[in-house]
Amino acid sequence: MKLLGALIIISSSTTIGFIIAEQYLLRPKQLRELQTALQMLETEISYGVTPLPDAFAKLATSLSAPISTIFQVAQEELDSGMIAEEAWHRAVNATYNQTALVSEDIDVLLDFGYNLGQTSIDDQVKYMNLAQHKLDALYQQAFTEKEEKVKLWRYLGVLVGVFLAILIF
């Protein structure tokens, strides 16, 4: 019975460590996908002269979840008659908890939304490029954090479980 209890404690804490480590693995992937999404949006707006709801719909189908969900929700909000800035902000705020993004990442996305659909195409492209550069800097930071912390959290989960099992039993 003690052995079963120790195994449950060790496996639970190991699982927690792996779940935390997974967030560090997902964040760089999602930031890179956001950069790709902004490049695709730039192409749709500047070269295709695609209306924003249609561009968001295309992005929602070509990206993977949870990033695609941001564009899907924004497209739905635009279709309901909301202005682009508010639709973008609602989409980001409604879906950020489904992502591995941190507050700095969300701030960049929200800042990007302030000029969405309200300025000329050239200005929107400039703001997209600015957001891409900010996301690239955040990607570099996230990649470094991933390298440092994934193994740490995995090992920490196992070791805390072993420590608790020894301490309790």
PDB file of N, CA and C in Angstrom, residues 32-127:
ATOM      1  N   ARG A  32       6.284  31.690 -33.366  1.00  0.00           N
ATOM      2  CA  ARG A  32       6.709  31.556 -34.762  1.00  0.00           C
ATOM      3  C   ARG A  32       5.488  31.489 -35.676  1.00  0.00           C
ATOM      4  N   GLU A  33       4.446  30.800 -35.240  1.00  0.00           N
ATOM      5  CA  GLU A  33       3.232  30.721 -36.050  1.00  0.00           C
ATOM      6  C   GLU A  33       2.538  32.076 -36.144  1.00  0.00           C
ATOM      7  N   LEU A  34       2.595  32.853 -35.077  1.00  0.00           N
ATOM      8  CA  LEU A  34       2.038  34.206 -35.132  1.00  0.00           C
ATOM      9  C   LEU A  34       2.803  35.076 -36.123  1.00  0.00           C
ATOM     10  N   GLN A  35       4.120  34.933 -36.160  1.00  0.00           N
ATOM     11  CA  GLN A  35       4.913  35.684 -37.138  1.00  0.00           C
ATOM     12  C   GLN A  35       4.513  35.289 -38.553  1.00  0.00           C
ATOM     13  N   THR A  36       4.352  34.015 -38.788  1.00  0.00           N
ATOM     14  CA  THR A  36       3.915  33.534 -40.100  1.00  0.00           C
ATOM     15  C   THR A  36       2.532  34.077 -40.432  1.00  0.00           C
ATOM     16  N   ALA A  37       1.654  34.091 -39.444  1.00  0.00           N
ATOM     17  CA  ALA A  37       0.299  34.603 -39.659  1.00  0.00           C
ATOM     18  C   ALA A  37       0.321  36.077 -40.051  1.00  0.00           C
ATOM     19  N   LEU A  38       1.165  36.859 -39.390  1.00  0.00           N
ATOM     20  CA  LEU A  38       1.237  38.283 -39.730  1.00  0.00           C
ATOM     21  C   LEU A  38       1.827  38.493 -41.118  1.00  0.00           C
ATOM     22  N   GLN A  39       2.764  37.640 -41.521  1.00  0.00           N
ATOM     23  CA  GLN A  39       3.301  37.736 -42.885  1.00  0.00           C
ATOM     24  C   GLN A  39       2.223  37.396 -43.909  1.00  0.00           C
ATOM     25  N   MET A  40       1.434  36.367 -43.605  1.00  0.00           N
ATOM     26  CA  MET A  40       0.349  35.991 -44.506  1.00  0.00           C
ATOM     27  C   MET A  40      -0.712  37.093 -44.572  1.00  0.00           C
ATOM     28  N   LEU A  41      -1.007  37.687 -43.424  1.00  0.00           N
ATOM     29  CA  LEU A  41      -1.977  38.780 -43.384  1.00  0.00           C
ATOM     30  C   LEU A  41      -1.474  39.972 -44.183  1.00  0.00           C
ATOM     31  N   GLU A  42      -0.197  40.260 -44.055  1.00  0.00           N
ATOM     32  CA  GLU A  42       0.402  41.351 -44.835  1.00  0.00           C
ATOM     33  C   GLU A  42       0.249  41.097 -46.335  1.00  0.00           C
ATOM     34  N   THR A  43       0.491  39.874 -46.757  1.00  0.00           N
ATOM     35  CA  THR A  43       0.345  39.526 -48.173  1.00  0.00           C
ATOM     36  C   THR A  43      -1.100  39.679 -48.622  1.00  0.00           C
ATOM     37  N   GLU A  44      -2.021  39.196 -47.815  1.00  0.00           N
ATOM     38  CA  GLU A  44      -3.447  39.291 -48.163  1.00  0.00           C
ATOM     39  C   GLU A  44      -3.899  40.747 -48.274  1.00  0.00           C
ATOM     40  N   ILE A  45      -3.437  41.578 -47.362  1.00  0.00           N
ATOM     41  CA  ILE A  45      -3.891  42.975 -47.341  1.00  0.00           C
ATOM     42  C   ILE A  45      -3.199  43.807 -48.413  1.00  0.00           C
ATOM     43  N   SER A  46      -1.879  43.662 -48.530  1.00  0.00           N
ATOM     44  CA  SER A  46      -1.148  44.564 -49.430  1.00  0.00           C
ATOM     45  C   SER A  46      -1.174  44.113 -50.880  1.00  0.00           C
ATOM     46  N   TYR A  47      -1.044  42.819 -51.144  1.00  0.00           N
ATOM     47  CA  TYR A  47      -0.996  42.366 -52.535  1.00  0.00           C
ATOM     48  C   TYR A  47      -2.344  41.873 -53.037  1.00  0.00           C
ATOM     49  N   GLY A  48      -3.080  41.168 -52.172  1.00  0.00           N
ATOM     50  CA  GLY A  48      -4.375  40.649 -52.585  1.00  0.00           C
ATOM     51  C   GLY A  48      -5.494  41.641 -52.392  1.00  0.00           C
ATOM     52  N   VAL A  49      -5.242  42.709 -51.640  1.00  0.00           N
ATOM     53  CA  VAL A  49      -6.244  43.715 -51.288  1.00  0.00           C
ATOM     54  C   VAL A  49      -7.521  43.008 -50.811  1.00  0.00           C
ATOM     55  N   THR A  50      -7.302  42.019 -49.984  1.00  0.00           N
ATOM     56  CA  THR A  50      -8.394  41.215 -49.438  1.00  0.00           C
ATOM     57  C   THR A  50      -9.012  41.949 -48.248  1.00  0.00           C
ATOM     58  N   PRO A  51     -10.345  42.006 -48.187  1.00  0.00           N
ATOM     59  CA  PRO A  51     -10.980  42.607 -47.007  1.00  0.00           C
ATOM     60  C   PRO A  51     -10.581  41.838 -45.743  1.00  0.00           C
ATOM     61  N   LEU A  52     -10.522  42.549 -44.646  1.00  0.00           N
ATOM     62  CA  LEU A  52     -10.039  41.971 -43.394  1.00  0.00           C
ATOM     63  C   LEU A  52     -10.807  40.716 -42.959  1.00  0.00           C
ATOM     64  N   PRO A  53     -12.137  40.694 -43.009  1.00  0.00           N
ATOM     65  CA  PRO A  53     -12.834  39.461 -42.599  1.00  0.00           C
ATOM     66  C   PRO A  53     -12.445  38.251 -43.454  1.00  0.00           C
ATOM     67  N   ASP A  54     -12.287  38.473 -44.765  1.00  0.00           N
ATOM     68  CA  ASP A  54     -11.890  37.374 -45.653  1.00  0.00           C
ATOM     69  C   ASP A  54     -10.452  36.936 -45.375  1.00  0.00           C
ATOM     70  N   ALA A  55      -9.579  37.890 -45.110  1.00  0.00           N
ATOM     71  CA  ALA A  55      -8.183  37.558 -44.790  1.00  0.00           C
ATOM     72  C   ALA A  55      -8.114  36.758 -43.491  1.00  0.00           C
ATOM     73  N   PHE A  56      -8.883  37.167 -42.489  1.00  0.00           N
ATOM     74  CA  PHE A  56      -8.920  36.425 -41.230  1.00  0.00           C
ATOM     75  C   PHE A  56      -9.460  35.011 -41.444  1.00  0.00           C
ATOM     76  N   ALA A  57     -10.470  34.876 -42.286  1.00  0.00           N
ATOM     77  CA  ALA A  57     -11.044  33.552 -42.565  1.00  0.00           C
ATOM     78  C   ALA A  57     -10.010  32.647 -43.229  1.00  0.00           C
ATOM     79  N   LYS A  58      -9.245  33.189 -44.169  1.00  0.00           N
ATOM     80  CA  LYS A  58      -8.195  32.397 -44.820  1.00  0.00           C
ATOM     81  C   LYS A  58      -7.133  31.965 -43.815  1.00  0.00           C
ATOM     82  N   LEU A  59      -6.739  32.883 -42.945  1.00  0.00           N
ATOM     83  CA  LEU A  59      -5.728  32.553 -41.937  1.00  0.00           C
ATOM     84  C   LEU A  59      -6.250  31.500 -40.957  1.00  0.00           C
ATOM     85  N   ALA A  60      -7.518  31.607 -40.597  1.00  0.00           N
ATOM     86  CA  ALA A  60      -8.095  30.657 -39.649  1.00  0.00           C
ATOM     87  C   ALA A  60      -8.076  29.237 -40.205  1.00  0.00           C
ATOM     88  N   THR A  61      -8.216  29.112 -41.522  1.00  0.00           N
ATOM     89  CA  THR A  61      -8.214  27.769 -42.111  1.00  0.00           C
ATOM     90  C   THR A  61      -6.805  27.257 -42.385  1.00  0.00           C
ATOM     91  N   SER A  62      -5.835  28.148 -42.529  1.00  0.00           N
ATOM     92  CA  SER A  62      -4.490  27.690 -42.885  1.00  0.00           C
ATOM     93  C   SER A  62      -3.545  27.556 -41.687  1.00  0.00           C
ATOM     94  N   LEU A  63      -3.933  28.042 -40.525  1.00  0.00           N
ATOM     95  CA  LEU A  63      -3.097  27.931 -39.330  1.00  0.00           C
ATOM     96  C   LEU A  63      -3.606  26.819 -38.431  1.00  0.00           C
ATOM     97  N   SER A  64      -2.783  26.427 -37.471  1.00  0.00           N
ATOM     98  CA  SER A  64      -3.208  25.393 -36.531  1.00  0.00           C
ATOM     99  C   SER A  64      -3.709  26.038 -35.237  1.00  0.00           C
ATOM    100  N   ALA A  65      -4.523  25.285 -34.534  1.00  0.00           N
ATOM    101  CA  ALA A  65      -5.047  25.759 -33.256  1.00  0.00           C
ATOM    102  C   ALA A  65      -3.897  25.826 -32.253  1.00  0.00           C
ATOM    103  N   PRO A  66      -3.893  26.703 -31.325  1.00  0.00           N
ATOM    104  CA  PRO A  66      -4.900  27.681 -30.958  1.00  0.00           C
ATOM    105  C   PRO A  66      -4.754  29.031 -31.669  1.00  0.00           C
ATOM    106  N   ILE A  67      -3.694  29.203 -32.468  1.00  0.00           N
ATOM    107  CA  ILE A  67      -3.478  30.478 -33.151  1.00  0.00           C
ATOM    108  C   ILE A  67      -4.589  30.732 -34.165  1.00  0.00           C
ATOM    109  N   SER A  68      -5.034  29.698 -34.845  1.00  0.00           N
ATOM    110  CA  SER A  68      -6.110  29.868 -35.825  1.00  0.00           C
ATOM    111  C   SER A  68      -7.389  30.365 -35.166  1.00  0.00           C
ATOM    112  N   THR A  69      -7.576  29.997 -33.907  1.00  0.00           N
ATOM    113  CA  THR A  69      -8.780  30.405 -33.187  1.00  0.00           C
ATOM    114  C   THR A  69      -8.845  31.922 -33.028  1.00  0.00           C
ATOM    115  N   ILE A  70      -7.715  32.552 -32.843  1.00  0.00           N
ATOM    116  CA  ILE A  70      -7.686  34.020 -32.719  1.00  0.00           C
ATOM    117  C   ILE A  70      -8.269  34.650 -33.976  1.00  0.00           C
ATOM    118  N   PHE A  71      -7.834  34.183 -35.130  1.00  0.00           N
ATOM    119  CA  PHE A  71      -8.304  34.748 -36.390  1.00  0.00           C
ATOM    120  C   PHE A  71      -9.748  34.363 -36.676  1.00  0.00           C
ATOM    121  N   GLN A  72     -10.139  33.180 -36.263  1.00  0.00           N
ATOM    122  CA  GLN A  72     -11.521  32.753 -36.456  1.00  0.00           C
ATOM    123  C   GLN A  72     -12.478  33.621 -35.636  1.00  0.00           C
ATOM    124  N   VAL A  73     -12.130  33.843 -34.374  1.00  0.00           N
ATOM    125  CA  VAL A  73     -12.973  34.666 -33.503  1.00  0.00           C
ATOM    126  C   VAL A  73     -13.002  36.109 -34.017  1.00  0.00           C
ATOM    127  N   ALA A  74     -11.854  36.630 -34.445  1.00  0.00           N
ATOM    128  CA  ALA A  74     -11.814  37.999 -34.980  1.00  0.00           C
ATOM    129  C   ALA A  74     -12.685  38.120 -36.226  1.00  0.00           C
ATOM    130  N   GLN A  75     -12.639  37.124 -37.087  1.00  0.00           N
ATOM    131  CA  GLN A  75     -13.466  37.130 -38.298  1.00  0.00           C
ATOM    132  C   GLN A  75     -14.949  37.106 -37.943  1.00  0.00           C
ATOM    133  N   GLU A  76     -15.320  36.287 -36.971  1.00  0.00           N
ATOM    134  CA  GLU A  76     -16.716  36.219 -36.540  1.00  0.00           C
ATOM    135  C   GLU A  76     -17.172  37.547 -35.950  1.00  0.00           C
ATOM    136  N   GLU A  77     -16.301  38.182 -35.171  1.00  0.00           N
ATOM    137  CA  GLU A  77     -16.647  39.477 -34.574  1.00  0.00           C
ATOM    138  C   GLU A  77     -16.802  40.551 -35.658  1.00  0.00           C
ATOM    139  N   LEU A  78     -15.913  40.517 -36.656  1.00  0.00           N
ATOM    140  CA  LEU A  78     -16.038  41.472 -37.759  1.00  0.00           C
ATOM    141  C   LEU A  78     -17.327  41.250 -38.533  1.00  0.00           C
ATOM    142  N   ASP A  79     -17.685  40.005 -38.739  1.00  0.00           N
ATOM    143  CA  ASP A  79     -18.925  39.692 -39.460  1.00  0.00           C
ATOM    144  C   ASP A  79     -20.161  40.145 -38.695  1.00  0.00           C
ATOM    145  N   SER A  80     -20.041  40.246 -37.378  1.00  0.00           N
ATOM    146  CA  SER A  80     -21.179  40.702 -36.577  1.00  0.00           C
ATOM    147  C   SER A  80     -21.292  42.223 -36.557  1.00  0.00           C
ATOM    148  N   GLY A  81     -20.378  42.922 -37.255  1.00  0.00           N
ATOM    149  CA  GLY A  81     -20.475  44.372 -37.378  1.00  0.00           C
ATOM    150  C   GLY A  81     -19.535  45.161 -36.487  1.00  0.00           C
ATOM    151  N   MET A  82     -18.663  44.505 -35.792  1.00  0.00           N
ATOM    152  CA  MET A  82     -17.734  45.182 -34.897  1.00  0.00           C
ATOM    153  C   MET A  82     -16.575  45.790 -35.706  1.00  0.00           C
ATOM    154  N   ILE A  83     -15.986  46.870 -35.197  1.00  0.00           N
ATOM    155  CA  ILE A  83     -14.830  47.457 -35.877  1.00  0.00           C
ATOM    156  C   ILE A  83     -13.618  46.544 -35.669  1.00  0.00           C
ATOM    157  N   ALA A  84     -12.630  46.669 -36.549  1.00  0.00           N
ATOM    158  CA  ALA A  84     -11.489  45.758 -36.569  1.00  0.00           C
ATOM    159  C   ALA A  84     -10.715  45.767 -35.258  1.00  0.00           C
ATOM    160  N   GLU A  85     -10.458  46.955 -34.715  1.00  0.00           N
ATOM    161  CA  GLU A  85      -9.683  47.047 -33.475  1.00  0.00           C
ATOM    162  C   GLU A  85     -10.360  46.277 -32.342  1.00  0.00           C
ATOM    163  N   GLU A  86     -11.640  46.521 -32.162  1.00  0.00           N
ATOM    164  CA  GLU A  86     -12.370  45.870 -31.074  1.00  0.00           C
ATOM    165  C   GLU A  86     -12.509  44.364 -31.321  1.00  0.00           C
ATOM    166  N   ALA A  87     -12.731  43.979 -32.569  1.00  0.00           N
ATOM    167  CA  ALA A  87     -12.843  42.557 -32.904  1.00  0.00           C
ATOM    168  C   ALA A  87     -11.538  41.832 -32.595  1.00  0.00           C
ATOM    169  N   TRP A  88     -10.418  42.462 -32.951  1.00  0.00           N
ATOM    170  CA  TRP A  88      -9.106  41.858 -32.690  1.00  0.00           C
ATOM    171  C   TRP A  88      -8.858  41.726 -31.191  1.00  0.00           C
ATOM    172  N   HIS A  89      -9.152  42.779 -30.453  1.00  0.00           N
ATOM    173  CA  HIS A  89      -8.927  42.751 -29.009  1.00  0.00           C
ATOM    174  C   HIS A  89      -9.791  41.686 -28.342  1.00  0.00           C
ATOM    175  N   ARG A  90     -11.036  41.589 -28.762  1.00  0.00           N
ATOM    176  CA  ARG A  90     -11.913  40.562 -28.187  1.00  0.00           C
ATOM    177  C   ARG A  90     -11.407  39.165 -28.526  1.00  0.00           C
ATOM    178  N   ALA A  91     -10.942  38.993 -29.748  1.00  0.00           N
ATOM    179  CA  ALA A  91     -10.442  37.679 -30.164  1.00  0.00           C
ATOM    180  C   ALA A  91      -9.204  37.280 -29.361  1.00  0.00           C
ATOM    181  N   VAL A  92      -8.284  38.224 -29.205  1.00  0.00           N
ATOM    182  CA  VAL A  92      -7.062  37.924 -28.445  1.00  0.00           C
ATOM    183  C   VAL A  92      -7.405  37.644 -26.984  1.00  0.00           C
ATOM    184  N   ASN A  93      -8.241  38.469 -26.396  1.00  0.00           N
ATOM    185  CA  ASN A  93      -8.599  38.282 -24.988  1.00  0.00           C
ATOM    186  C   ASN A  93      -9.413  37.012 -24.763  1.00  0.00           C
ATOM    187  N   ALA A  94     -10.212  36.626 -25.740  1.00  0.00           N
ATOM    188  CA  ALA A  94     -11.039  35.426 -25.594  1.00  0.00           C
ATOM    189  C   ALA A  94     -10.238  34.141 -25.750  1.00  0.00           C
ATOM    190  N   THR A  95      -9.107  34.208 -26.451  1.00  0.00           N
ATOM    191  CA  THR A  95      -8.387  32.968 -26.760  1.00  0.00           C
ATOM    192  C   THR A  95      -7.006  32.848 -26.116  1.00  0.00           C
ATOM    193  N   TYR A  96      -6.533  33.885 -25.447  1.00  0.00           N
ATOM    194  CA  TYR A  96      -5.155  33.811 -24.932  1.00  0.00           C
ATOM    195  C   TYR A  96      -4.971  32.707 -23.896  1.00  0.00           C
ATOM    196  N   ASN A  97      -6.015  32.375 -23.160  1.00  0.00           N
ATOM    197  CA  ASN A  97      -5.871  31.325 -22.149  1.00  0.00           C
ATOM    198  C   ASN A  97      -5.761  29.933 -22.765  1.00  0.00           C
ATOM    199  N   GLN A  98      -6.024  29.805 -24.060  1.00  0.00           N
ATOM    200  CA  GLN A  98      -5.866  28.525 -24.754  1.00  0.00           C
ATOM    201  C   GLN A  98      -4.449  28.362 -25.299  1.00  0.00           C
ATOM    202  N   THR A  99      -3.644  29.412 -25.178  1.00  0.00           N
ATOM    203  CA  THR A  99      -2.298  29.406 -25.737  1.00  0.00           C
ATOM    204  C   THR A  99      -1.258  29.306 -24.622  1.00  0.00           C
ATOM    205  N   ALA A 100      -0.009  29.176 -25.048  1.00  0.00           N
ATOM    206  CA  ALA A 100       1.109  29.183 -24.105  1.00  0.00           C
ATOM    207  C   ALA A 100       1.755  30.566 -24.046  1.00  0.00           C
ATOM    208  N   LEU A 101       1.089  31.553 -24.619  1.00  0.00           N
ATOM    209  CA  LEU A 101       1.647  32.905 -24.670  1.00  0.00           C
ATOM    210  C   LEU A 101       1.591  33.560 -23.298  1.00  0.00           C
ATOM    211  N   VAL A 102       2.566  34.426 -23.036  1.00  0.00           N
ATOM    212  CA  VAL A 102       2.617  35.171 -21.781  1.00  0.00           C
ATOM    213  C   VAL A 102       2.131  36.595 -22.021  1.00  0.00           C
ATOM    214  N   SER A 103       2.052  37.378 -20.963  1.00  0.00           N
ATOM    215  CA  SER A 103       1.471  38.717 -21.056  1.00  0.00           C
ATOM    216  C   SER A 103       2.223  39.623 -22.037  1.00  0.00           C
ATOM    217  N   GLU A 104       3.542  39.484 -22.124  1.00  0.00           N
ATOM    218  CA  GLU A 104       4.310  40.298 -23.077  1.00  0.00           C
ATOM    219  C   GLU A 104       3.865  40.020 -24.519  1.00  0.00           C
ATOM    220  N   ASP A 105       3.628  38.756 -24.812  1.00  0.00           N
ATOM    221  CA  ASP A 105       3.198  38.362 -26.146  1.00  0.00           C
ATOM    222  C   ASP A 105       1.812  38.926 -26.448  1.00  0.00           C
ATOM    223  N   ILE A 106       0.941  38.826 -25.473  1.00  0.00           N
ATOM    224  CA  ILE A 106      -0.423  39.330 -25.639  1.00  0.00           C
ATOM    225  C   ILE A 106      -0.406  40.836 -25.826  1.00  0.00           C
ATOM    226  N   ASP A 107       0.459  41.541 -25.099  1.00  0.00           N
ATOM    227  CA  ASP A 107       0.567  42.994 -25.249  1.00  0.00           C
ATOM    228  C   ASP A 107       0.955  43.385 -26.675  1.00  0.00           C
ATOM    229  N   VAL A 108       1.874  42.629 -27.281  1.00  0.00           N
ATOM    230  CA  VAL A 108       2.269  42.909 -28.671  1.00  0.00           C
ATOM    231  C   VAL A 108       1.074  42.717 -29.597  1.00  0.00           C
ATOM    232  N   LEU A 109       0.317  41.652 -29.373  1.00  0.00           N
ATOM    233  CA  LEU A 109      -0.857  41.395 -30.218  1.00  0.00           C
ATOM    234  C   LEU A 109      -1.920  42.482 -30.036  1.00  0.00           C
ATOM    235  N   LEU A 110      -2.128  42.901 -28.801  1.00  0.00           N
ATOM    236  CA  LEU A 110      -3.118  43.952 -28.552  1.00  0.00           C
ATOM    237  C   LEU A 110      -2.677  45.281 -29.155  1.00  0.00           C
ATOM    238  N   ASP A 111      -1.382  45.604 -29.041  1.00  0.00           N
ATOM    239  CA  ASP A 111      -0.859  46.829 -29.645  1.00  0.00           C
ATOM    240  C   ASP A 111      -1.035  46.814 -31.155  1.00  0.00           C
ATOM    241  N   PHE A 112      -0.822  45.651 -31.752  1.00  0.00           N
ATOM    242  CA  PHE A 112      -1.001  45.508 -33.197  1.00  0.00           C
ATOM    243  C   PHE A 112      -2.445  45.838 -33.596  1.00  0.00           C
ATOM    244  N   GLY A 113      -3.385  45.450 -32.765  1.00  0.00           N
ATOM    245  CA  GLY A 113      -4.797  45.647 -33.080  1.00  0.00           C
ATOM    246  C   GLY A 113      -5.254  47.089 -33.078  1.00  0.00           C
ATOM    247  N   TYR A 114      -4.518  47.975 -32.412  1.00  0.00           N
ATOM    248  CA  TYR A 114      -4.950  49.373 -32.342  1.00  0.00           C
ATOM    249  C   TYR A 114      -5.010  50.048 -33.707  1.00  0.00           C
ATOM    250  N   ASN A 115      -4.195  49.614 -34.636  1.00  0.00           N
ATOM    251  CA  ASN A 115      -4.158  50.262 -35.943  1.00  0.00           C
ATOM    252  C   ASN A 115      -4.762  49.404 -37.047  1.00  0.00           C
ATOM    253  N   LEU A 116      -5.319  48.301 -36.664  1.00  0.00           N
ATOM    254  CA  LEU A 116      -5.855  47.360 -37.635  1.00  0.00           C
ATOM    255  C   LEU A 116      -7.140  47.910 -38.256  1.00  0.00           C
ATOM    256  N   GLY A 117      -7.137  48.039 -39.571  1.00  0.00           N
ATOM    257  CA  GLY A 117      -8.319  48.475 -40.290  1.00  0.00           C
ATOM    258  C   GLY A 117      -8.625  49.955 -40.204  1.00  0.00           C
ATOM    259  N   GLN A 118      -7.797  50.737 -39.526  1.00  0.00           N
ATOM    260  CA  GLN A 118      -8.093  52.153 -39.344  1.00  0.00           C
ATOM    261  C   GLN A 118      -7.161  53.067 -40.121  1.00  0.00           C
ATOM    262  N   THR A 119      -6.082  52.516 -40.647  1.00  0.00           N
ATOM    263  CA  THR A 119      -5.109  53.331 -41.361  1.00  0.00           C
ATOM    264  C   THR A 119      -4.983  52.819 -42.788  1.00  0.00           C
ATOM    265  N   SER A 120      -4.127  53.468 -43.552  1.00  0.00           N
ATOM    266  CA  SER A 120      -3.921  53.043 -44.938  1.00  0.00           C
ATOM    267  C   SER A 120      -3.241  51.676 -44.971  1.00  0.00           C
ATOM    268  N   ILE A 121      -3.273  51.063 -46.127  1.00  0.00           N
ATOM    269  CA  ILE A 121      -2.647  49.750 -46.290  1.00  0.00           C
ATOM    270  C   ILE A 121      -1.158  49.821 -45.963  1.00  0.00           C
ATOM    271  N   ASP A 122      -0.497  50.885 -46.441  1.00  0.00           N
ATOM    272  CA  ASP A 122       0.936  51.025 -46.169  1.00  0.00           C
ATOM    273  C   ASP A 122       1.225  51.132 -44.678  1.00  0.00           C
ATOM    274  N   ASP A 123       0.418  51.907 -43.967  1.00  0.00           N
ATOM    275  CA  ASP A 123       0.619  52.032 -42.520  1.00  0.00           C
ATOM    276  C   ASP A 123       0.341  50.719 -41.805  1.00  0.00           C
ATOM    277  N   GLN A 124      -0.676  50.002 -42.250  1.00  0.00           N
ATOM    278  CA  GLN A 124      -0.980  48.708 -41.631  1.00  0.00           C
ATOM    279  C   GLN A 124       0.176  47.726 -41.840  1.00  0.00           C
ATOM    280  N   VAL A 125       0.780  47.754 -43.034  1.00  0.00           N
ATOM    281  CA  VAL A 125       1.928  46.892 -43.317  1.00  0.00           C
ATOM    282  C   VAL A 125       3.088  47.257 -42.398  1.00  0.00           C
ATOM    283  N   LYS A 126       3.301  48.561 -42.169  1.00  0.00           N
ATOM    284  CA  LYS A 126       4.364  48.987 -41.258  1.00  0.00           C
ATOM    285  C   LYS A 126       4.118  48.479 -39.841  1.00  0.00           C
ATOM    286  N   TYR A 127       2.864  48.556 -39.380  1.00  0.00           N
ATOM    287  CA  TYR A 127       2.541  48.074 -38.040  1.00  0.00           C
ATOM    288  C   TYR A 127       2.675  46.552 -37.949  1.00  0.00           C
TER     289      TYR A 127
END
